Every structure is written in structure tokens, then in C-alpha cells.
Tab-separated table of C-alpha atoms in Angstrom:
chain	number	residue	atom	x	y	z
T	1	UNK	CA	-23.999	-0.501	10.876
T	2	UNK	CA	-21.045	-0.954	13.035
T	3	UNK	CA	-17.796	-2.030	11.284
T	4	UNK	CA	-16.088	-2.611	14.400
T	5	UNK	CA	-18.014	-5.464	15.218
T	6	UNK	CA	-18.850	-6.967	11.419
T	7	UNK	CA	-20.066	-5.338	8.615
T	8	UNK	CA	-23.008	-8.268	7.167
T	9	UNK	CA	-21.281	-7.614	3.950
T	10	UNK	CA	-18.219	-9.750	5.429
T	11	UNK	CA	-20.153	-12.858	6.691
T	12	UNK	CA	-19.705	-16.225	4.961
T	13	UNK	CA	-22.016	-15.592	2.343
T	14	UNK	CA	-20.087	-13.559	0.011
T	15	UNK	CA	-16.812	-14.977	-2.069
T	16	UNK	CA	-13.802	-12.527	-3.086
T	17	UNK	CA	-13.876	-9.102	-3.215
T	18	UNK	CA	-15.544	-7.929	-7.022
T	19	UNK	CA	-11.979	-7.651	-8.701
T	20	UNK	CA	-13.320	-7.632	-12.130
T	21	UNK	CA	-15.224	-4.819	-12.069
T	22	UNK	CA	-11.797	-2.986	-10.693
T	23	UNK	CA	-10.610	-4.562	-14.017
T	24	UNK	CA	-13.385	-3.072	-16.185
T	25	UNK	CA	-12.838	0.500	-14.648
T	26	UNK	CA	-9.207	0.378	-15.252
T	27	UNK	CA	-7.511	2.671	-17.682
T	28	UNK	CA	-6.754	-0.106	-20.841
T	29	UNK	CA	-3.512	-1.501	-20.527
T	30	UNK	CA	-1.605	-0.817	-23.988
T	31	UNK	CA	1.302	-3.236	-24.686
T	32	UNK	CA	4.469	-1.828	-22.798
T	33	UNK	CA	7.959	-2.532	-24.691
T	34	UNK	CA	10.290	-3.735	-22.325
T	35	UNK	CA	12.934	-2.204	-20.622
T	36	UNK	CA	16.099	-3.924	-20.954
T	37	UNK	CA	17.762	-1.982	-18.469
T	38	UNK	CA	14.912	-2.461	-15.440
T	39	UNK	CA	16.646	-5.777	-14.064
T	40	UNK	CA	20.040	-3.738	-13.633
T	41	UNK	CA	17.971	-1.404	-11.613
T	42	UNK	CA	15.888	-3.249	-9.777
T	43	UNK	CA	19.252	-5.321	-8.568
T	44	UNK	CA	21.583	-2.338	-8.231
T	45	UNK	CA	18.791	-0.770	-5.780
T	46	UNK	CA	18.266	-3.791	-3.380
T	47	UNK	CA	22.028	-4.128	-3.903
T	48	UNK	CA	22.292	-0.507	-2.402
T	49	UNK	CA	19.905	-1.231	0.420
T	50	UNK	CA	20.521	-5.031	1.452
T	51	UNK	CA	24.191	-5.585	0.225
T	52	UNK	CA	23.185	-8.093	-1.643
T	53	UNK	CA	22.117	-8.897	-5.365
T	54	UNK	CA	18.763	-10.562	-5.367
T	55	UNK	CA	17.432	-13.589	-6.681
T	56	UNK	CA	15.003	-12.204	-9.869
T	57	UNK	CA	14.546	-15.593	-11.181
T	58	UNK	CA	13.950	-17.780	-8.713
T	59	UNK	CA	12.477	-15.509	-5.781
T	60	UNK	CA	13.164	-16.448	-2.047
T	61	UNK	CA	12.700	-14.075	-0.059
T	62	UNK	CA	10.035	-11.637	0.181
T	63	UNK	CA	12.133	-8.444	-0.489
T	64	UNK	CA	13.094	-10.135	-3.765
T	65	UNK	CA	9.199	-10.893	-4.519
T	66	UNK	CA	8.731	-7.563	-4.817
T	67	UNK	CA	11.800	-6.897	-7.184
T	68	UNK	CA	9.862	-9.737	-9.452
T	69	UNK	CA	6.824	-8.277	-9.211
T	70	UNK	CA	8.175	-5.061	-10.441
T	71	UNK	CA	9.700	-7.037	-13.458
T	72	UNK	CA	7.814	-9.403	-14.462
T	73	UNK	CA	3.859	-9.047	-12.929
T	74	UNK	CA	1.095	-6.885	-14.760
T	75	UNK	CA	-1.939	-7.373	-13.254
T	76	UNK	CA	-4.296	-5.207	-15.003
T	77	UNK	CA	-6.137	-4.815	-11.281
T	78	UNK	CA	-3.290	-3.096	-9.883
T	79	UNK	CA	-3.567	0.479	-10.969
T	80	UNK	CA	-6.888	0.832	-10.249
T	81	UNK	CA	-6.903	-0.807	-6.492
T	82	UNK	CA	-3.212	1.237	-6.097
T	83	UNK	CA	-5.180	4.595	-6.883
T	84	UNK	CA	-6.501	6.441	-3.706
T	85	UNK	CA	-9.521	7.759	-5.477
T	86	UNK	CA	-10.479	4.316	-7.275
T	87	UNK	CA	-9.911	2.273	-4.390
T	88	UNK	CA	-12.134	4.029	-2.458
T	89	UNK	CA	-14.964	3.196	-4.710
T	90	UNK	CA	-13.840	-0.222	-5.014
T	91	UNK	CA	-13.744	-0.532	-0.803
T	92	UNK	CA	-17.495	1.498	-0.188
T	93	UNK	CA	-18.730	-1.428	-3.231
T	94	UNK	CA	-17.300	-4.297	-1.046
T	95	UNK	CA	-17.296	-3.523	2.421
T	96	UNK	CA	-19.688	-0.734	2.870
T	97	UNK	CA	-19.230	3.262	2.723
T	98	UNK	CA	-18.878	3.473	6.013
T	99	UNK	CA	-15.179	1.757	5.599
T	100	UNK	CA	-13.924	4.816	3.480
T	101	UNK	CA	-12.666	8.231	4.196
T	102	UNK	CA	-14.745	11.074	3.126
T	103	UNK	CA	-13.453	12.594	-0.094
T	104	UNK	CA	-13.669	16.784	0.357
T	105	UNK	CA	-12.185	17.068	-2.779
T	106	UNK	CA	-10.561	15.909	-5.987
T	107	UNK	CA	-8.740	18.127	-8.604
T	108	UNK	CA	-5.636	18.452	-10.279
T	109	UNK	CA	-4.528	22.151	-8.933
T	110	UNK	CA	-5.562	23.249	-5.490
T	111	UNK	CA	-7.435	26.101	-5.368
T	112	UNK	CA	-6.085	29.864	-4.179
T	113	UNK	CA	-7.030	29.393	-0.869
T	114	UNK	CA	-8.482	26.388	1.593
T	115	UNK	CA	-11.735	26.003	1.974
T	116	UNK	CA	-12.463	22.857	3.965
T	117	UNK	CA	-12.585	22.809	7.966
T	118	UNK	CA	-9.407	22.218	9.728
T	119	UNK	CA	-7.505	20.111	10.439
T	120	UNK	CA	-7.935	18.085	6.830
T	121	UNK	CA	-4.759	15.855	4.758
T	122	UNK	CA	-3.994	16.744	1.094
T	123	UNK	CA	-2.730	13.747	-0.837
T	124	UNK	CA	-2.095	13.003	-4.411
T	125	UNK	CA	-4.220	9.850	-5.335
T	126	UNK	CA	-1.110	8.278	-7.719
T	127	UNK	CA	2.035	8.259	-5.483
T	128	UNK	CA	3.691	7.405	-2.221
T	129	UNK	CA	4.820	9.461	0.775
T	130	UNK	CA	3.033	12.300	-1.303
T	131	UNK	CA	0.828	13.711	2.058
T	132	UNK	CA	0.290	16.946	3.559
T	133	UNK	CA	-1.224	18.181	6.832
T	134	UNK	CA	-3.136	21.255	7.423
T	135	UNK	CA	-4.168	21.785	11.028
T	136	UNK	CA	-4.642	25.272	11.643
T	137	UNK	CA	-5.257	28.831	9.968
T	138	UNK	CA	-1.542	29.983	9.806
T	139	UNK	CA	-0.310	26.502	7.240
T	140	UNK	CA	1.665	28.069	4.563
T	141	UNK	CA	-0.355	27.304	1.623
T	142	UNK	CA	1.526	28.805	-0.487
T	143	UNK	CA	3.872	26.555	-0.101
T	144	UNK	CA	1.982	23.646	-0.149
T	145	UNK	CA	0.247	24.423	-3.314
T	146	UNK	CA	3.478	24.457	-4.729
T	147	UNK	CA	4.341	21.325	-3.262
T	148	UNK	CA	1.270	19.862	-4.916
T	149	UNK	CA	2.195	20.967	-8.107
T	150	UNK	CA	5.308	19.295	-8.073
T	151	UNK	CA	3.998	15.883	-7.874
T	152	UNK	CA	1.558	16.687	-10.746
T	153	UNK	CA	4.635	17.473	-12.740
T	154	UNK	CA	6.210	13.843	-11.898
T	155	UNK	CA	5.041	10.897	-12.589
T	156	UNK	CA	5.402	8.216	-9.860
T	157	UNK	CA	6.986	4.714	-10.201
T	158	UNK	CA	9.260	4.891	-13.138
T	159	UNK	CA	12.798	5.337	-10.999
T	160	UNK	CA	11.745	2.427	-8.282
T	161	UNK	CA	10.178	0.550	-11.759
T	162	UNK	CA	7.087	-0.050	-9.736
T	163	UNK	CA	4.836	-0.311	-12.808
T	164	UNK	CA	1.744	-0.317	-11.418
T	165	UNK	CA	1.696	3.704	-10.728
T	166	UNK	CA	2.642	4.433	-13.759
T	167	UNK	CA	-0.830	3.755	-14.869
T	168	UNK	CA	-2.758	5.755	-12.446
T	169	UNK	CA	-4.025	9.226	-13.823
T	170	UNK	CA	-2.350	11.986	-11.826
T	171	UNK	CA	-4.229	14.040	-9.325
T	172	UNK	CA	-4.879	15.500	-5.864
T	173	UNK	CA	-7.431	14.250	-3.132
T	174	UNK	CA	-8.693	16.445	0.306
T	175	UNK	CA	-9.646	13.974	3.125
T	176	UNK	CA	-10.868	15.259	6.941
T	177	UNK	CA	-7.977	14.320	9.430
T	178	UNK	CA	-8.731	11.228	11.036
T	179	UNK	CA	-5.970	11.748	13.973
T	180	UNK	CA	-7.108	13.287	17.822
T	181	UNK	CA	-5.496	17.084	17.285
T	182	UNK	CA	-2.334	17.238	16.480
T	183	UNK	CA	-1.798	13.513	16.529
T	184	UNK	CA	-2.039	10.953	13.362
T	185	UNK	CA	-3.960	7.466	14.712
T	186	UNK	CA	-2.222	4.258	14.190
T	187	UNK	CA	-1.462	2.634	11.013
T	188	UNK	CA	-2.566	-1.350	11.059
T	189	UNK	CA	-0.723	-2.661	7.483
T	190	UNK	CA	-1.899	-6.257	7.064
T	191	UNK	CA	-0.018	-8.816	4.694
T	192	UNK	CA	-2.497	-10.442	3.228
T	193	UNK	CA	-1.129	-13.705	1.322
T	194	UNK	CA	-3.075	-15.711	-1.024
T	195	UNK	CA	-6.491	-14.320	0.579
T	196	UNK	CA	-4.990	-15.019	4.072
T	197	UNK	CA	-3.566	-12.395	6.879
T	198	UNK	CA	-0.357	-13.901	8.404
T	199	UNK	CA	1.010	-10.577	9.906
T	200	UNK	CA	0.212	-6.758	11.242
T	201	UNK	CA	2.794	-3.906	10.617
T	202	UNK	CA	1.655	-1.347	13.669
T	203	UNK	CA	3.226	2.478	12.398
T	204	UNK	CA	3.927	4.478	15.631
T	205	UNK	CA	4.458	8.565	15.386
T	206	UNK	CA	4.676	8.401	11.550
T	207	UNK	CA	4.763	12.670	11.903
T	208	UNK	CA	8.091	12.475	13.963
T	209	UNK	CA	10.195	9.096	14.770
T	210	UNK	CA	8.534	6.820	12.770
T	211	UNK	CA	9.096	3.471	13.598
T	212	UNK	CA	7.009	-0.022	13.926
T	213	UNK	CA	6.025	-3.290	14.925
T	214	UNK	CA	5.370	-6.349	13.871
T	215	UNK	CA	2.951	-9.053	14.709
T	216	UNK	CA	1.014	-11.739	13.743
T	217	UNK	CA	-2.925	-12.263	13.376
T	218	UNK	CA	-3.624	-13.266	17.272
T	219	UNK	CA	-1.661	-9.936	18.048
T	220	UNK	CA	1.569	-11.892	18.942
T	221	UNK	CA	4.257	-9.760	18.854
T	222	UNK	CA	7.002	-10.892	16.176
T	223	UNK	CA	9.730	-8.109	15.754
T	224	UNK	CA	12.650	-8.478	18.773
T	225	UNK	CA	12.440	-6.373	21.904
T	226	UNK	CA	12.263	-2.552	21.835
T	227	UNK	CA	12.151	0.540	24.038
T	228	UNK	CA	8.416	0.709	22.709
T	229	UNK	CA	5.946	-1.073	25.037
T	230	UNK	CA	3.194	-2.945	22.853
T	231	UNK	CA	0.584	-1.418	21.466
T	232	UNK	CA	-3.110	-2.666	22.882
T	233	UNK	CA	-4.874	-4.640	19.996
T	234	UNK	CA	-7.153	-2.906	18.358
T	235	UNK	CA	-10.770	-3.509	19.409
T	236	UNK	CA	-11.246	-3.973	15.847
T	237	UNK	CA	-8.980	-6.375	14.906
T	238	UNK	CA	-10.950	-8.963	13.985
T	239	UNK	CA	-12.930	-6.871	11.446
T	240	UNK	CA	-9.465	-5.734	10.072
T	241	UNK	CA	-8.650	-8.904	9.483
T	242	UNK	CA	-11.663	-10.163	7.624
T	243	UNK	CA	-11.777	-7.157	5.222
T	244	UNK	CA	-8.488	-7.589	4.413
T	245	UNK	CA	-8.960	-11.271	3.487
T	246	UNK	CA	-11.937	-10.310	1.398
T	247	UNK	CA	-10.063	-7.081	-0.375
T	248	UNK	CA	-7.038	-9.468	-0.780
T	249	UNK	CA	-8.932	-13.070	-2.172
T	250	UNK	CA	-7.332	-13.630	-5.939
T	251	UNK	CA	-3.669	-12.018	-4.930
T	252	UNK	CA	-0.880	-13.979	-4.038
T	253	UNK	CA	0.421	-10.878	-1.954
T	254	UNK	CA	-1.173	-7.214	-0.776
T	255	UNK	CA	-1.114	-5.504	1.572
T	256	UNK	CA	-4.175	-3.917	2.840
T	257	UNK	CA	-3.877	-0.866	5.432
T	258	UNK	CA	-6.399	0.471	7.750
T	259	UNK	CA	-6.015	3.200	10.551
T	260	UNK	CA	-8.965	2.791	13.841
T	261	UNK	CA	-11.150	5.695	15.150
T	262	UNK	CA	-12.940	5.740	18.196
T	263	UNK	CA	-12.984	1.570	18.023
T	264	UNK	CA	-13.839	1.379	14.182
T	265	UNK	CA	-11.273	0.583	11.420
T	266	UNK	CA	-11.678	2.639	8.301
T	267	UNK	CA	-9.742	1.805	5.212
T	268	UNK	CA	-6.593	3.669	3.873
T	269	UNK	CA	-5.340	1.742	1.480
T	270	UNK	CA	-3.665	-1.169	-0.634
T	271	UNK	CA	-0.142	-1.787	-1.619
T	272	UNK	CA	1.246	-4.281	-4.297
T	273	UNK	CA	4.788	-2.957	-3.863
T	274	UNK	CA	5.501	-2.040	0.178
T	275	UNK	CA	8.912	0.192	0.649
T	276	UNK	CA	9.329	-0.720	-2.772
T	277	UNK	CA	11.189	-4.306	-0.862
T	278	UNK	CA	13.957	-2.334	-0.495
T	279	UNK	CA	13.400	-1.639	3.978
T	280	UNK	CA	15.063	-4.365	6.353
T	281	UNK	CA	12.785	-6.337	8.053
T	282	UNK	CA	12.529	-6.999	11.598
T	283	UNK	CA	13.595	-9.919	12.943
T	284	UNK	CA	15.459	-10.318	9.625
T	285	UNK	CA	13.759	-14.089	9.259
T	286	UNK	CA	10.859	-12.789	8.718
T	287	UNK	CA	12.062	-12.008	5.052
T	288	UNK	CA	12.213	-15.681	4.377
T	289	UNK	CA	8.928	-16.418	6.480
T	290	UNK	CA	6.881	-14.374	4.236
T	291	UNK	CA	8.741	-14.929	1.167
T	292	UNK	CA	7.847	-18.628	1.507
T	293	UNK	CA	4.103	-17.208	2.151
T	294	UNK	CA	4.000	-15.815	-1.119
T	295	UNK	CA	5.371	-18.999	-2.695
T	296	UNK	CA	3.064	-21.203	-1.274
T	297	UNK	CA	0.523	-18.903	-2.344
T	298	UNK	CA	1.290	-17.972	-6.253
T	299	UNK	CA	1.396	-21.886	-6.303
T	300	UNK	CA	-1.957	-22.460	-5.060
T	301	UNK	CA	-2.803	-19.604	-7.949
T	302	UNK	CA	-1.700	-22.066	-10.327
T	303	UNK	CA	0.604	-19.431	-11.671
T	304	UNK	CA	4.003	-20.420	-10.932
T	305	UNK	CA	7.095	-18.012	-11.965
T	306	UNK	CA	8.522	-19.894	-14.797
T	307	UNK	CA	4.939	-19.475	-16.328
T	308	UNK	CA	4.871	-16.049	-15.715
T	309	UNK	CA	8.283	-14.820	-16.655
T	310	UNK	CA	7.637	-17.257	-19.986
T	311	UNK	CA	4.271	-14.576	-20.907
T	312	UNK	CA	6.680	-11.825	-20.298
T	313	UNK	CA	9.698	-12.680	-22.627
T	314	UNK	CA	6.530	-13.638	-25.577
């Protein structure tokens, strides 16, 4: 089967992705008490990055979505689809196995020495910007083991309050490199809004001056004019796009990341909180473009905010 042209399990025959059964496998959500200092937080840190406080009651703008959904949502699907190791389960069930990275290993301590061919990535399966690259026999692994164990020892999402990582069980995950040598492929982040892709966020040289670009589903390019040329659309953008849509049916927002090898997308991962809302966007309008996406779309959930922040105060 060839993903890069359309895996059968995305034709028009099948509905949403199976988020109940991500539900099911979830860890049981126990009754949280609530933290009465999280809004002073949450504000004082977009405060700190936008110079402005945000709107937490009556959201706008899709940096301040996120804030709310920090505060206020608790979809029990969350932790398991945020969870590298769960998500890839959930992915090979709906799309295929051929979508999903290898797994070389799973653990929580990394053994005394490497024993998986080089290059491969270590990762820990509950956190963010937790990733390591081995590519050749002299890596310091000392070093990295330590690193490893640091991240076991920390819990991730209590100090940005992104709840949804606090639920996921702590651990570490080996995957093959995807990237040609020394170099990391693309990263294709799609916003997926109320089951629908309205933009691409491209990741250039993430392992030096990481930067990117935006643009929307027809590969239009939507951030303002850089030294960086445009990237070629992917050959497999269209198959991008309808995985996403079928990973993100049933959310008003995710995002849903892939990376392309040799013309095929494979699946990285999915994000409920992306740079924690707290990175400019570029052009700057695009915060209120996609801010009014996610509007339009928790309304066509039937689940409108007062509703929701109502159920939270109970």
C-alpha cells in the first residue's frame, strides 16, 4: 500500500477517526481540584510573551484559545492521542501501520550502552522538545542517559498548565532516524479545525536555525516575504491532508504533524496545545484568522464556552 497516493482506509467510506477507543485506553481521569492560581499564570505568561493580557473568557484570538484550553478543557482523549507511544497505536488502527514510525524501543531507563543501528532519535513519549540524536559511534551516551533521566524525574505540563501531559505515564521511546545523514526531513504541522485543514506550518533546519513557514491547504504561501525561497509541496500533500482531517474529526482544534520520506508522509504526531500559544505568529493576522476558525468550529460542536467554563466552575 502506498500512503503517498491514498491509503483505502482514507476513502469516503469511513467517518471520524475511532476516538473512543483512545478514550477507553486512557488512564481514568480522577476529579482534579482546581487551581486557583492557574489563570494568574496562564495570563502572566502570554503577558510575558505578547505584551498583552489575554482574553480567558471570551477567547479571540487563537493564542488565547490555547490559554482556555489549558483552563478550562478536559477532554479525556487528550492524554492518550498527546502520548508518543499511544498515538502511535491509535494512528497504525486508523490509517494503517505503514503511517507510523517503527518503535526500537520503550523503557523507562536506557540501557548501559546502545544497541540499535545508527543513526536512531531517543525521545520521551510524555513531553515536548524532549529529543535526542544519535548518529554515529562516538555520541556521548553517557551524557545522554543522564539527560534521559532527567525528564523521568520531571513531570511535563504543570509550569505551562498544559493539563493534558500531566496525565501521560512517563517514559522513553527509540525510533530509526527518518532524516538523509546528518539532516532531519521537513516537518508538515497541519491545523486541523473542526475536522478541516485550513493551514501548513513547514519547520526548516529544526537542528540549527530553526525557523518556518506558513501556508494554506493549496500550498499558498501565507507568512510575509523571507530570505527562504519556498519549499516545493510535498508530493504527498494531499494524503497529509486527508489523514489529518480524519485524525482531527470530533476536535474543534489539533494539530496533526507529519514529516515525508522518499515521497510518503509518515506520522509524528498530535498537539492540543502548540508553543503552548505563547510564539508570535506570522503575519500577525493570522492569530485572529485562526482564532475565528476555532470559534466557528467549537460552535458547530455545539459546545460553546459559556457551557464549558459553566461544567468547570460545578
Amino acid at each position: 500500500m502506498r500512503p503517498d497516493v491514498m491509503s483505502p482506509r482514507l476513502g469516503a467510506e469511513i467517518g471520524p477517526a475511532p476516538v473512543a477507543v483512545v478514550a477507553e485506553r486512557s488512564a481514568p481521569l480522577k476529579p482534579e481540584r482546581r487551581d486557583p492560581l492557574a489563570a494568574l499564570r496562564v495570563g502572566l505568561c502570554y503577558w510575558w510573551r505578547h505584551g498583552r493580557w489575554p482574553d480567558l473568557t471570551h477567547p479571540r484570538l487563537f493564542t488565547e484559545w490555547v490559554q482556555w484550553r489549558k483552563l478550562h478543557d478536559r477532554d479525556p482523549r487528550y492524554p492518550a492521542l498527546a502520548d508518543k507511544v499511544a498515538a502511535k497505536a491509535f494512528v497504525a488502527e486508523t490509517l494503517g501501520t505503514e503511517w507510523v514510525t517503527p518503535t526500537l524501543w520503550r523503557g523507562r531507563a536506557l540501557p548501559a550502552e546502545p544497541v540499535w543501528p545508527r543513526p536512531f532519535v531517543v525521545k520521551s513519549r510524555h513531553g515536548c522538545n524532549q529529543t535526542a540524536f544519535v548518529h554515529d559511534e562516538g555520541a556521548e551516551w553517557a551524557g545522554l542517559r543522564r539527560r534521559a533521566r532527567g525528564w523521568m524525574r520531571r513531570g511535563y505540563g504543570w509550569w505551562l498548565d498544559e493539563w493534558a501531559y500531566r496525565r501521560i505515564e512517563r517514559g522513553l521511546l527509540i525510533e530509526p532516524f527518518l532524516g538523509d545523514a546528518r539532516t532531519s526531513p521537513l516537518d508538515y504541522k497541519l491545523f486541523v479545525f473542526g475536522g478541516r485543514v485550513e493551514a501548513v506550518q513547514v519547520h526548516l533546519d529544526r537542528d540549527g536555525r530553526h525557523r518556518w513557514i506558513v501556508f494554506d491547504r493549496l500550498w499558498r504561501r501565507v507568512s510575509g516575504a523571507s530570505a527562504d525561497a519556498d519549499p516545493p509541496r510535498p508530493a504527498s500533500l494531499s494524503a497529509m491532508i486527508a489523514a489529518a482531517e480524519v485524525l482531527g474529526a470530533g476536535f474543534d482544534f489539533v494539530r496533526v504533524d507529519f514529516y515525508e520520506v522518499a515521497g510518503r508522509p509518515v506520522f509524528g504526531e498530535m498537539t492540543f496545545y502548540p508553543g503552548s500559544g505563547l510564539y508570535r505568529l506570522d503575519p500577525p493576522d493570522l492569530d485572529a484568522t485562526w482564532g475565528e476558525c476555532w470559534r466557528r468550529a467549537r460552535e458547530a460542536s455545539a459546545t460553546p464556552v459559556s457551557a464549558a467554563l459553566r461544567t468547570r466552575s460545578a
